[in-house]
């Protein structure tokens, strides 16, 4: 049961058919490895493992967090090392997706192999007895395997895991905050000045408009003298509101006659 499967975009001629050829293609900068954040790269011999460690040390493996990003990398020349069962592939070269037919799956014959499970018909008693004897030999190790850390826990899928990265704050982050607040204050001051200028302009315009509508009234008071027959009116101008009201009233005093006995 093979777990090492390579996936590459469709090409006219395949540039590689195994992990060794994929590493050579990456060295020529024609392709690149794409993997999930916590995905471990599989290798079958010391030479391949050493070259993979060099890629990891130089950050030449593009790390992704979703299956959609992996698919986009495959369309752009990326190589993804799948951990699916290679026995499900019909041939050494087959479509990774039969519907879209955009990526080619390559079964690596030199890759790491792992036997996961066995299945047979329970009616075959001889096979069952042989299998039971094999389990008896391995029974002493089963307790240690099942008691291992994380054996009974559910493994999180790699495409749904997002690791938060911590980094120390530097003077650059603090200076950026000061620059932001400085420009924010400048904008606030500019808006305040524009608002004050606008209010002053409105006040001046309204004042001029009100002054044009006002008509100056110069009231006149007619005073008739009682001692002079020639009644010549004299005019008095005033701006007093009370006198302005009384200006429309003419006072005509009555002549008083005195009788001497």
Short mmCIF file of N, CA and C in Angstrom, two decimals, residues 43-214:
data_model
loop_
_atom_site.label_atom_id
_atom_site.label_comp_id
_atom_site.label_asym_id
_atom_site.label_seq_id
_atom_site.Cartn_x
_atom_site.Cartn_y
_atom_site.Cartn_z
N UNK A 43 10.06 10.80 2.48
CA UNK A 43 11.24 10.42 1.70
C UNK A 43 11.56 8.95 1.98
N UNK A 44 12.19 8.30 0.99
CA UNK A 44 12.44 6.87 1.09
C UNK A 44 13.91 6.51 1.25
N UNK A 45 14.83 7.42 0.98
CA UNK A 45 16.26 7.14 1.15
C UNK A 45 16.97 8.38 1.68
N UNK A 46 18.19 8.20 2.07
CA UNK A 46 18.94 9.29 2.71
C UNK A 46 19.20 10.44 1.74
N UNK A 47 19.43 10.15 0.49
CA UNK A 47 19.72 11.21 -0.47
C UNK A 47 18.52 12.12 -0.67
N UNK A 48 17.35 11.51 -0.85
CA UNK A 48 16.13 12.30 -1.02
C UNK A 48 15.80 13.06 0.25
N UNK A 49 15.96 12.44 1.41
CA UNK A 49 15.67 13.11 2.68
C UNK A 49 16.59 14.31 2.88
N UNK A 50 17.85 14.18 2.49
CA UNK A 50 18.79 15.29 2.64
C UNK A 50 18.40 16.46 1.75
N UNK A 51 18.00 16.18 0.54
CA UNK A 51 17.60 17.25 -0.38
C UNK A 51 16.31 17.93 0.09
N UNK A 52 15.40 17.15 0.66
CA UNK A 52 14.17 17.75 1.19
C UNK A 52 14.48 18.64 2.39
N UNK A 53 15.39 18.20 3.25
CA UNK A 53 15.79 19.02 4.39
C UNK A 53 16.42 20.33 3.93
N UNK A 54 17.16 20.31 2.84
CA UNK A 54 17.74 21.54 2.30
C UNK A 54 16.65 22.49 1.80
N UNK A 55 15.63 21.95 1.17
CA UNK A 55 14.51 22.79 0.72
C UNK A 55 13.79 23.42 1.90
N UNK A 56 13.59 22.65 2.96
CA UNK A 56 12.92 23.18 4.14
C UNK A 56 13.77 24.25 4.81
N UNK A 57 15.09 24.04 4.87
CA UNK A 57 15.98 25.01 5.52
C UNK A 57 16.05 26.32 4.75
N UNK A 58 15.93 26.28 3.43
CA UNK A 58 16.00 27.49 2.60
C UNK A 58 14.62 28.06 2.29
N UNK A 59 13.57 27.53 2.91
CA UNK A 59 12.20 28.03 2.73
C UNK A 59 11.77 28.02 1.26
N UNK A 60 12.12 26.97 0.55
CA UNK A 60 11.73 26.85 -0.85
C UNK A 60 10.45 26.04 -1.04
N UNK A 61 9.84 25.64 0.06
CA UNK A 61 8.56 24.93 0.00
C UNK A 61 7.46 25.92 0.36
N UNK A 62 6.54 26.13 -0.57
CA UNK A 62 5.44 27.08 -0.36
C UNK A 62 4.41 26.43 0.55
N UNK A 63 4.14 27.07 1.67
CA UNK A 63 3.18 26.53 2.65
C UNK A 63 1.81 27.18 2.46
N UNK A 64 0.78 26.38 2.46
CA UNK A 64 -0.60 26.85 2.27
C UNK A 64 -1.46 26.37 3.43
N UNK A 65 -2.64 26.99 3.54
CA UNK A 65 -3.57 26.66 4.63
C UNK A 65 -4.89 26.08 4.14
N UNK A 66 -5.13 26.03 2.83
CA UNK A 66 -6.40 25.52 2.32
C UNK A 66 -6.17 24.69 1.07
N UNK A 67 -7.12 23.84 0.79
CA UNK A 67 -7.05 22.99 -0.40
C UNK A 67 -7.15 23.81 -1.67
N UNK A 68 -7.90 24.92 -1.61
CA UNK A 68 -8.04 25.80 -2.77
C UNK A 68 -6.69 26.39 -3.18
N UNK A 69 -5.89 26.81 -2.21
CA UNK A 69 -4.57 27.36 -2.52
C UNK A 69 -3.65 26.29 -3.12
N UNK A 70 -3.75 25.06 -2.62
CA UNK A 70 -2.94 23.97 -3.18
C UNK A 70 -3.31 23.73 -4.64
N UNK A 71 -4.60 23.74 -4.94
CA UNK A 71 -5.05 23.53 -6.33
C UNK A 71 -4.57 24.65 -7.24
N UNK A 72 -4.57 25.88 -6.74
CA UNK A 72 -4.07 27.00 -7.54
C UNK A 72 -2.57 26.86 -7.81
N UNK A 73 -1.83 26.38 -6.81
CA UNK A 73 -0.39 26.17 -7.02
C UNK A 73 -0.13 25.08 -8.06
N UNK A 74 -0.94 24.04 -8.07
CA UNK A 74 -0.78 22.99 -9.07
C UNK A 74 -0.97 23.52 -10.48
N UNK A 75 -1.89 24.46 -10.63
CA UNK A 75 -2.11 25.06 -11.95
C UNK A 75 -0.99 26.00 -12.35
N UNK A 76 -0.21 26.48 -11.38
CA UNK A 76 0.88 27.42 -11.66
C UNK A 76 2.26 26.77 -11.63
N UNK A 77 2.32 25.45 -11.72
CA UNK A 77 3.61 24.78 -11.74
C UNK A 77 4.04 24.21 -10.41
N UNK A 78 3.11 24.04 -9.50
CA UNK A 78 3.45 23.48 -8.20
C UNK A 78 3.38 21.96 -8.19
N UNK A 79 4.10 21.36 -7.25
CA UNK A 79 4.10 19.91 -7.05
C UNK A 79 3.63 19.65 -5.62
N UNK A 80 2.64 18.79 -5.49
CA UNK A 80 2.10 18.46 -4.17
C UNK A 80 2.32 16.98 -3.91
N UNK A 81 2.89 16.67 -2.76
CA UNK A 81 3.10 15.28 -2.36
C UNK A 81 1.90 14.83 -1.54
N UNK A 82 1.02 14.07 -2.18
CA UNK A 82 -0.21 13.64 -1.53
C UNK A 82 0.06 12.45 -0.62
N UNK A 83 -0.75 12.35 0.42
CA UNK A 83 -0.63 11.23 1.37
C UNK A 83 -1.79 10.26 1.23
N UNK A 84 -2.35 10.19 0.03
CA UNK A 84 -3.45 9.26 -0.21
C UNK A 84 -2.88 7.87 -0.54
N UNK A 85 -3.75 6.89 -0.53
CA UNK A 85 -3.34 5.52 -0.83
C UNK A 85 -3.11 5.39 -2.33
N UNK A 86 -1.89 5.08 -2.71
CA UNK A 86 -1.57 4.96 -4.12
C UNK A 86 -2.25 3.79 -4.81
N UNK A 87 -2.74 2.82 -4.03
CA UNK A 87 -3.39 1.67 -4.64
C UNK A 87 -4.74 2.04 -5.25
N UNK A 88 -5.28 3.19 -4.85
CA UNK A 88 -6.55 3.60 -5.44
C UNK A 88 -6.36 4.15 -6.85
N UNK A 89 -5.14 4.45 -7.23
CA UNK A 89 -4.87 4.93 -8.58
C UNK A 89 -4.83 3.74 -9.54
N UNK A 90 -5.44 3.91 -10.69
CA UNK A 90 -5.55 2.80 -11.64
C UNK A 90 -4.20 2.48 -12.28
N UNK A 91 -3.47 3.50 -12.70
CA UNK A 91 -2.20 3.32 -13.38
C UNK A 91 -1.13 4.14 -12.69
N UNK A 92 0.10 3.98 -13.20
CA UNK A 92 1.19 4.81 -12.66
C UNK A 92 0.97 6.28 -12.98
N UNK A 93 0.32 6.56 -14.10
CA UNK A 93 -0.06 7.93 -14.47
C UNK A 93 -1.57 7.97 -14.63
N UNK A 94 -2.23 8.81 -13.91
CA UNK A 94 -3.69 8.91 -13.98
C UNK A 94 -4.10 10.33 -13.62
N UNK A 95 -5.37 10.63 -13.86
CA UNK A 95 -5.89 11.94 -13.51
C UNK A 95 -6.13 12.02 -12.01
N UNK A 96 -5.73 13.13 -11.43
CA UNK A 96 -6.02 13.33 -10.01
C UNK A 96 -7.50 13.55 -9.79
N UNK A 97 -8.16 14.22 -10.74
CA UNK A 97 -9.61 14.43 -10.71
C UNK A 97 -10.15 14.07 -12.09
N UNK A 98 -10.98 13.05 -12.15
CA UNK A 98 -11.49 12.58 -13.43
C UNK A 98 -12.43 13.59 -14.08
N UNK A 99 -13.06 14.45 -13.28
CA UNK A 99 -14.02 15.41 -13.84
C UNK A 99 -13.31 16.60 -14.48
N UNK A 100 -12.40 17.20 -13.76
CA UNK A 100 -11.72 18.39 -14.29
C UNK A 100 -10.59 18.04 -15.25
N UNK A 101 -9.85 16.96 -14.96
CA UNK A 101 -8.72 16.52 -15.78
C UNK A 101 -7.71 17.65 -16.00
N UNK A 102 -7.31 18.26 -14.89
CA UNK A 102 -6.32 19.33 -14.96
C UNK A 102 -4.98 18.93 -14.34
N UNK A 103 -5.01 18.03 -13.36
CA UNK A 103 -3.78 17.60 -12.70
C UNK A 103 -3.54 16.11 -12.92
N UNK A 104 -2.28 15.76 -13.04
CA UNK A 104 -1.88 14.36 -13.24
C UNK A 104 -1.31 13.82 -11.94
N UNK A 105 -1.75 12.64 -11.56
CA UNK A 105 -1.23 11.95 -10.38
C UNK A 105 -0.21 10.91 -10.83
N UNK A 106 0.97 10.97 -10.25
CA UNK A 106 2.06 10.06 -10.59
C UNK A 106 2.32 9.15 -9.40
N UNK A 107 2.26 7.87 -9.63
CA UNK A 107 2.56 6.90 -8.58
C UNK A 107 4.07 6.68 -8.52
N UNK A 108 4.65 7.06 -7.40
CA UNK A 108 6.10 6.97 -7.24
C UNK A 108 6.47 5.57 -6.75
N UNK A 109 7.12 4.80 -7.61
CA UNK A 109 7.50 3.45 -7.22
C UNK A 109 8.66 3.41 -6.25
N UNK A 110 9.40 4.51 -6.15
CA UNK A 110 10.54 4.55 -5.23
C UNK A 110 10.19 5.20 -3.90
N UNK A 111 8.92 5.54 -3.72
CA UNK A 111 8.52 6.24 -2.51
C UNK A 111 8.37 5.32 -1.33
N UNK A 112 8.06 5.93 -0.19
CA UNK A 112 7.89 5.17 1.05
C UNK A 112 6.62 4.35 0.98
N UNK A 113 6.68 3.14 1.51
CA UNK A 113 5.53 2.24 1.52
C UNK A 113 5.13 1.92 2.95
N UNK A 114 3.85 1.72 3.13
CA UNK A 114 3.35 1.44 4.48
C UNK A 114 2.15 0.51 4.36
N UNK A 115 2.15 -0.53 5.14
CA UNK A 115 1.04 -1.47 5.16
C UNK A 115 0.08 -1.06 6.28
N UNK A 116 -1.13 -0.75 5.89
CA UNK A 116 -2.07 -0.23 6.86
C UNK A 116 -3.04 -1.26 7.39
N UNK A 117 -3.58 -2.15 6.55
CA UNK A 117 -4.62 -3.07 7.00
C UNK A 117 -4.67 -4.28 6.07
N UNK A 118 -5.32 -5.33 6.57
CA UNK A 118 -5.53 -6.55 5.79
C UNK A 118 -7.01 -6.88 5.83
N UNK A 119 -7.47 -7.53 4.78
CA UNK A 119 -8.88 -7.94 4.72
C UNK A 119 -8.96 -9.28 3.99
N UNK A 120 -9.77 -10.19 4.51
CA UNK A 120 -9.98 -11.49 3.87
C UNK A 120 -11.34 -12.02 4.31
N UNK A 121 -11.79 -13.01 3.64
CA UNK A 121 -13.09 -13.61 3.92
C UNK A 121 -13.01 -14.43 5.21
N UNK A 122 -13.94 -14.23 6.10
CA UNK A 122 -13.93 -14.92 7.38
C UNK A 122 -14.26 -16.40 7.26
N UNK A 123 -14.77 -16.82 6.14
CA UNK A 123 -15.07 -18.24 5.95
C UNK A 123 -13.81 -19.07 5.74
N UNK A 124 -12.71 -18.41 5.40
CA UNK A 124 -11.46 -19.15 5.21
C UNK A 124 -10.83 -19.36 6.57
N UNK A 125 -11.06 -20.54 7.13
CA UNK A 125 -10.62 -20.83 8.50
C UNK A 125 -9.11 -20.94 8.60
N UNK A 126 -8.47 -21.51 7.61
CA UNK A 126 -7.01 -21.63 7.67
C UNK A 126 -6.34 -20.26 7.69
N UNK A 127 -6.84 -19.39 6.84
CA UNK A 127 -6.27 -18.04 6.82
C UNK A 127 -6.53 -17.31 8.13
N UNK A 128 -7.68 -17.58 8.71
CA UNK A 128 -8.01 -16.95 9.98
C UNK A 128 -7.08 -17.42 11.09
N UNK A 129 -6.79 -18.73 11.12
CA UNK A 129 -5.89 -19.25 12.16
C UNK A 129 -4.48 -18.70 12.00
N UNK A 130 -4.01 -18.60 10.78
CA UNK A 130 -2.67 -18.05 10.55
C UNK A 130 -2.61 -16.59 10.98
N UNK A 131 -3.69 -15.89 10.74
CA UNK A 131 -3.72 -14.47 11.12
C UNK A 131 -3.77 -14.32 12.64
N UNK A 132 -4.50 -15.21 13.30
CA UNK A 132 -4.56 -15.16 14.76
C UNK A 132 -3.19 -15.46 15.38
N UNK A 133 -2.45 -16.40 14.80
CA UNK A 133 -1.11 -16.70 15.32
C UNK A 133 -0.18 -15.50 15.13
N UNK A 134 -0.35 -14.80 14.03
CA UNK A 134 0.48 -13.61 13.81
C UNK A 134 0.13 -12.52 14.82
N UNK A 135 -1.15 -12.42 15.17
CA UNK A 135 -1.56 -11.42 16.16
C UNK A 135 -1.02 -11.77 17.54
N UNK A 136 -0.94 -13.07 17.84
CA UNK A 136 -0.40 -13.47 19.14
C UNK A 136 1.05 -13.04 19.29
N UNK A 137 1.78 -13.09 18.20
CA UNK A 137 3.18 -12.67 18.26
C UNK A 137 3.28 -11.16 18.50
N UNK A 138 2.38 -10.42 17.87
CA UNK A 138 2.41 -8.96 17.99
C UNK A 138 1.58 -8.45 19.16
N UNK A 139 0.92 -9.35 19.89
CA UNK A 139 -0.01 -8.90 20.93
C UNK A 139 0.70 -8.14 22.04
N UNK A 140 1.92 -8.52 22.35
CA UNK A 140 2.64 -7.85 23.43
C UNK A 140 2.92 -6.38 23.11
N UNK A 141 2.95 -6.05 21.84
CA UNK A 141 3.23 -4.66 21.45
C UNK A 141 1.97 -3.83 21.24
N UNK A 142 0.82 -4.49 21.17
CA UNK A 142 -0.42 -3.75 20.91
C UNK A 142 -0.74 -2.80 22.05
N UNK A 143 -0.50 -3.24 23.30
CA UNK A 143 -0.77 -2.38 24.44
C UNK A 143 0.06 -1.11 24.42
N UNK A 144 1.31 -1.23 24.00
CA UNK A 144 2.16 -0.05 23.92
C UNK A 144 1.71 0.89 22.80
N UNK A 145 1.24 0.31 21.70
CA UNK A 145 0.80 1.14 20.57
C UNK A 145 -0.44 1.93 20.94
N UNK A 146 -1.43 1.24 21.54
CA UNK A 146 -2.68 1.92 21.88
C UNK A 146 -2.53 2.88 23.05
N UNK A 147 -1.47 2.71 23.85
CA UNK A 147 -1.26 3.62 24.98
C UNK A 147 -0.44 4.84 24.59
N UNK A 148 -0.11 4.94 23.31
CA UNK A 148 0.70 6.07 22.85
C UNK A 148 -0.07 7.38 22.92
N UNK A 149 0.68 8.48 22.91
CA UNK A 149 0.08 9.81 23.01
C UNK A 149 -0.72 10.12 21.74
N UNK A 150 -1.97 10.52 21.93
CA UNK A 150 -2.81 10.92 20.81
C UNK A 150 -3.39 9.77 20.00
N UNK A 151 -3.32 8.54 20.51
CA UNK A 151 -3.83 7.40 19.74
C UNK A 151 -5.35 7.43 19.63
N UNK A 152 -6.02 7.79 20.72
CA UNK A 152 -7.48 7.79 20.74
C UNK A 152 -8.07 9.17 20.43
N UNK A 153 -7.26 10.08 20.00
CA UNK A 153 -7.75 11.42 19.67
C UNK A 153 -7.92 11.56 18.16
N UNK A 154 -8.79 12.46 17.79
CA UNK A 154 -9.05 12.71 16.38
C UNK A 154 -8.04 13.71 15.83
N UNK A 155 -7.42 13.36 14.75
CA UNK A 155 -6.42 14.23 14.15
C UNK A 155 -7.09 15.35 13.36
N UNK A 156 -6.60 16.55 13.55
CA UNK A 156 -7.15 17.69 12.83
C UNK A 156 -6.67 17.68 11.39
N UNK A 157 -7.57 17.98 10.45
CA UNK A 157 -7.13 18.03 9.04
C UNK A 157 -6.15 19.18 8.82
N UNK A 158 -5.19 18.95 7.93
CA UNK A 158 -4.15 19.95 7.71
C UNK A 158 -4.67 21.20 7.03
N UNK A 159 -5.70 21.07 6.20
CA UNK A 159 -6.19 22.24 5.48
C UNK A 159 -7.06 23.14 6.34
N UNK A 160 -7.44 22.70 7.55
CA UNK A 160 -8.25 23.52 8.44
C UNK A 160 -7.46 24.05 9.63
N UNK A 161 -6.19 23.81 9.63
CA UNK A 161 -5.36 24.24 10.76
C UNK A 161 -4.63 25.51 10.38
N UNK A 162 -4.77 26.51 11.22
CA UNK A 162 -4.10 27.79 11.00
C UNK A 162 -3.31 28.14 12.26
N UNK A 163 -2.02 28.21 12.11
CA UNK A 163 -1.15 28.47 13.25
C UNK A 163 -0.91 29.97 13.39
N UNK A 164 -1.15 30.49 14.59
CA UNK A 164 -0.92 31.91 14.84
C UNK A 164 0.56 32.14 15.14
N UNK A 165 1.11 33.14 14.51
CA UNK A 165 2.53 33.44 14.68
C UNK A 165 2.69 34.64 15.60
N UNK A 166 3.64 34.56 16.52
CA UNK A 166 3.92 35.65 17.46
C UNK A 166 5.23 36.32 17.05
N UNK A 167 5.26 37.62 17.14
CA UNK A 167 6.47 38.35 16.80
C UNK A 167 6.61 39.52 17.76
N UNK A 168 7.82 39.88 18.15
CA UNK A 168 8.02 41.00 19.09
C UNK A 168 7.76 42.34 18.42
N UNK A 169 7.23 43.27 19.20
CA UNK A 169 7.00 44.62 18.70
C UNK A 169 8.30 45.41 18.69
N UNK A 170 8.48 46.21 17.66
CA UNK A 170 9.68 47.03 17.51
C UNK A 170 9.29 48.50 17.50
N UNK A 171 10.31 49.37 17.41
CA UNK A 171 10.06 50.82 17.38
C UNK A 171 9.26 51.21 16.14
N UNK A 172 9.38 50.43 15.09
CA UNK A 172 8.64 50.72 13.86
C UNK A 172 7.14 50.71 14.11
N UNK A 173 6.64 49.74 14.87
CA UNK A 173 5.21 49.66 15.13
C UNK A 173 4.74 50.86 15.95
N UNK A 174 5.55 51.31 16.92
CA UNK A 174 5.17 52.47 17.72
C UNK A 174 5.20 53.75 16.89
N UNK A 175 6.19 53.89 16.04
CA UNK A 175 6.28 55.09 15.20
C UNK A 175 5.11 55.16 14.22
N UNK A 176 4.67 54.01 13.73
CA UNK A 176 3.51 54.01 12.84
C UNK A 176 2.27 54.52 13.55
N UNK A 177 2.11 54.18 14.82
CA UNK A 177 0.96 54.67 15.58
C UNK A 177 1.03 56.18 15.76
N UNK A 178 2.22 56.72 16.06
CA UNK A 178 2.37 58.17 16.21
C UNK A 178 2.08 58.89 14.90
N UNK A 179 2.55 58.35 13.80
CA UNK A 179 2.30 58.97 12.49
C UNK A 179 0.81 58.99 12.19
N UNK A 180 0.12 57.91 12.52
CA UNK A 180 -1.32 57.85 12.27
C UNK A 180 -2.06 58.90 13.09
N UNK A 181 -1.74 59.00 14.40
CA UNK A 181 -2.42 59.99 15.24
C UNK A 181 -2.04 61.41 14.84
N UNK A 182 -0.83 61.64 14.36
CA UNK A 182 -0.42 62.98 13.93
C UNK A 182 -1.26 63.45 12.75
N UNK A 183 -1.40 62.61 11.75
CA UNK A 183 -2.20 62.98 10.59
C UNK A 183 -3.68 63.07 10.95
N UNK A 184 -4.13 62.26 11.89
CA UNK A 184 -5.53 62.35 12.32
C UNK A 184 -5.80 63.70 12.99
N UNK A 185 -4.85 64.18 13.82
CA UNK A 185 -5.00 65.50 14.44
C UNK A 185 -4.95 66.61 13.40
N UNK A 186 -4.09 66.49 12.41
CA UNK A 186 -4.03 67.50 11.35
C UNK A 186 -5.36 67.60 10.61
N UNK A 187 -5.95 66.47 10.32
CA UNK A 187 -7.24 66.48 9.63
C UNK A 187 -8.32 67.10 10.52
N UNK A 188 -8.30 66.79 11.81
CA UNK A 188 -9.29 67.37 12.73
C UNK A 188 -9.13 68.88 12.83
N UNK A 189 -7.89 69.38 12.92
CA UNK A 189 -7.65 70.82 12.99
C UNK A 189 -8.09 71.50 11.71
N UNK A 190 -7.80 70.91 10.56
CA UNK A 190 -8.21 71.50 9.29
C UNK A 190 -9.73 71.60 9.19
N UNK A 191 -10.42 70.56 9.62
CA UNK A 191 -11.88 70.60 9.59
C UNK A 191 -12.41 71.67 10.54
N UNK A 192 -11.78 71.83 11.71
CA UNK A 192 -12.21 72.85 12.66
C UNK A 192 -12.03 74.25 12.08
N UNK A 193 -10.89 74.52 11.44
CA UNK A 193 -10.64 75.84 10.84
C UNK A 193 -11.65 76.12 9.73
N UNK A 194 -11.93 75.13 8.91
CA UNK A 194 -12.90 75.33 7.83
C UNK A 194 -14.28 75.62 8.41
N UNK A 195 -14.65 74.94 9.47
CA UNK A 195 -15.96 75.17 10.09
C UNK A 195 -16.05 76.57 10.69
N UNK A 196 -14.99 77.04 11.36
CA UNK A 196 -14.99 78.39 11.93
C UNK A 196 -15.09 79.43 10.82
N UNK A 197 -14.32 79.28 9.76
CA UNK A 197 -14.37 80.21 8.64
C UNK A 197 -15.76 80.23 8.01
N UNK A 198 -16.39 79.08 7.91
CA UNK A 198 -17.73 78.99 7.34
C UNK A 198 -18.75 79.71 8.21
N UNK A 199 -18.64 79.54 9.54
CA UNK A 199 -19.57 80.21 10.44
C UNK A 199 -19.40 81.73 10.40
N UNK A 200 -18.15 82.19 10.34
CA UNK A 200 -17.91 83.64 10.26
C UNK A 200 -18.47 84.20 8.96
N UNK A 201 -18.28 83.50 7.87
CA UNK A 201 -18.81 83.96 6.59
C UNK A 201 -20.33 84.03 6.61
N UNK A 202 -20.98 83.03 7.17
CA UNK A 202 -22.44 83.07 7.28
C UNK A 202 -22.90 84.23 8.15
N UNK A 203 -22.19 84.49 9.25
CA UNK A 203 -22.57 85.59 10.12
C UNK A 203 -22.48 86.94 9.40
N UNK A 204 -21.43 87.13 8.62
CA UNK A 204 -21.27 88.39 7.88
C UNK A 204 -22.37 88.54 6.83
N UNK A 205 -22.68 87.48 6.12
CA UNK A 205 -23.71 87.56 5.09
C UNK A 205 -25.08 87.85 5.69
N UNK A 206 -25.42 87.20 6.79
CA UNK A 206 -26.71 87.47 7.42
C UNK A 206 -26.78 88.88 7.98
N UNK A 207 -25.68 89.37 8.50
CA UNK A 207 -25.67 90.74 9.03
C UNK A 207 -25.91 91.76 7.93
N UNK A 208 -25.27 91.57 6.79
CA UNK A 208 -25.48 92.49 5.67
C UNK A 208 -26.90 92.41 5.14
N UNK A 209 -27.46 91.23 5.10
CA UNK A 209 -28.82 91.07 4.62
C UNK A 209 -29.82 91.74 5.55
N UNK A 210 -29.61 91.63 6.83
CA UNK A 210 -30.52 92.27 7.79
C UNK A 210 -30.39 93.79 7.74
N UNK A 211 -29.21 94.33 7.54
CA UNK A 211 -29.01 95.77 7.46
C UNK A 211 -29.68 96.36 6.22
N UNK A 212 -29.74 95.60 5.12
CA UNK A 212 -30.40 96.10 3.93
C UNK A 212 -31.91 96.19 4.11
N UNK A 213 -32.50 95.32 4.88
CA UNK A 213 -33.95 95.32 5.08
C UNK A 213 -34.40 96.40 6.06
N UNK A 214 -33.52 96.88 6.88
CA UNK A 214 -33.89 97.92 7.84
C UNK A 214 -33.98 99.29 7.15
#
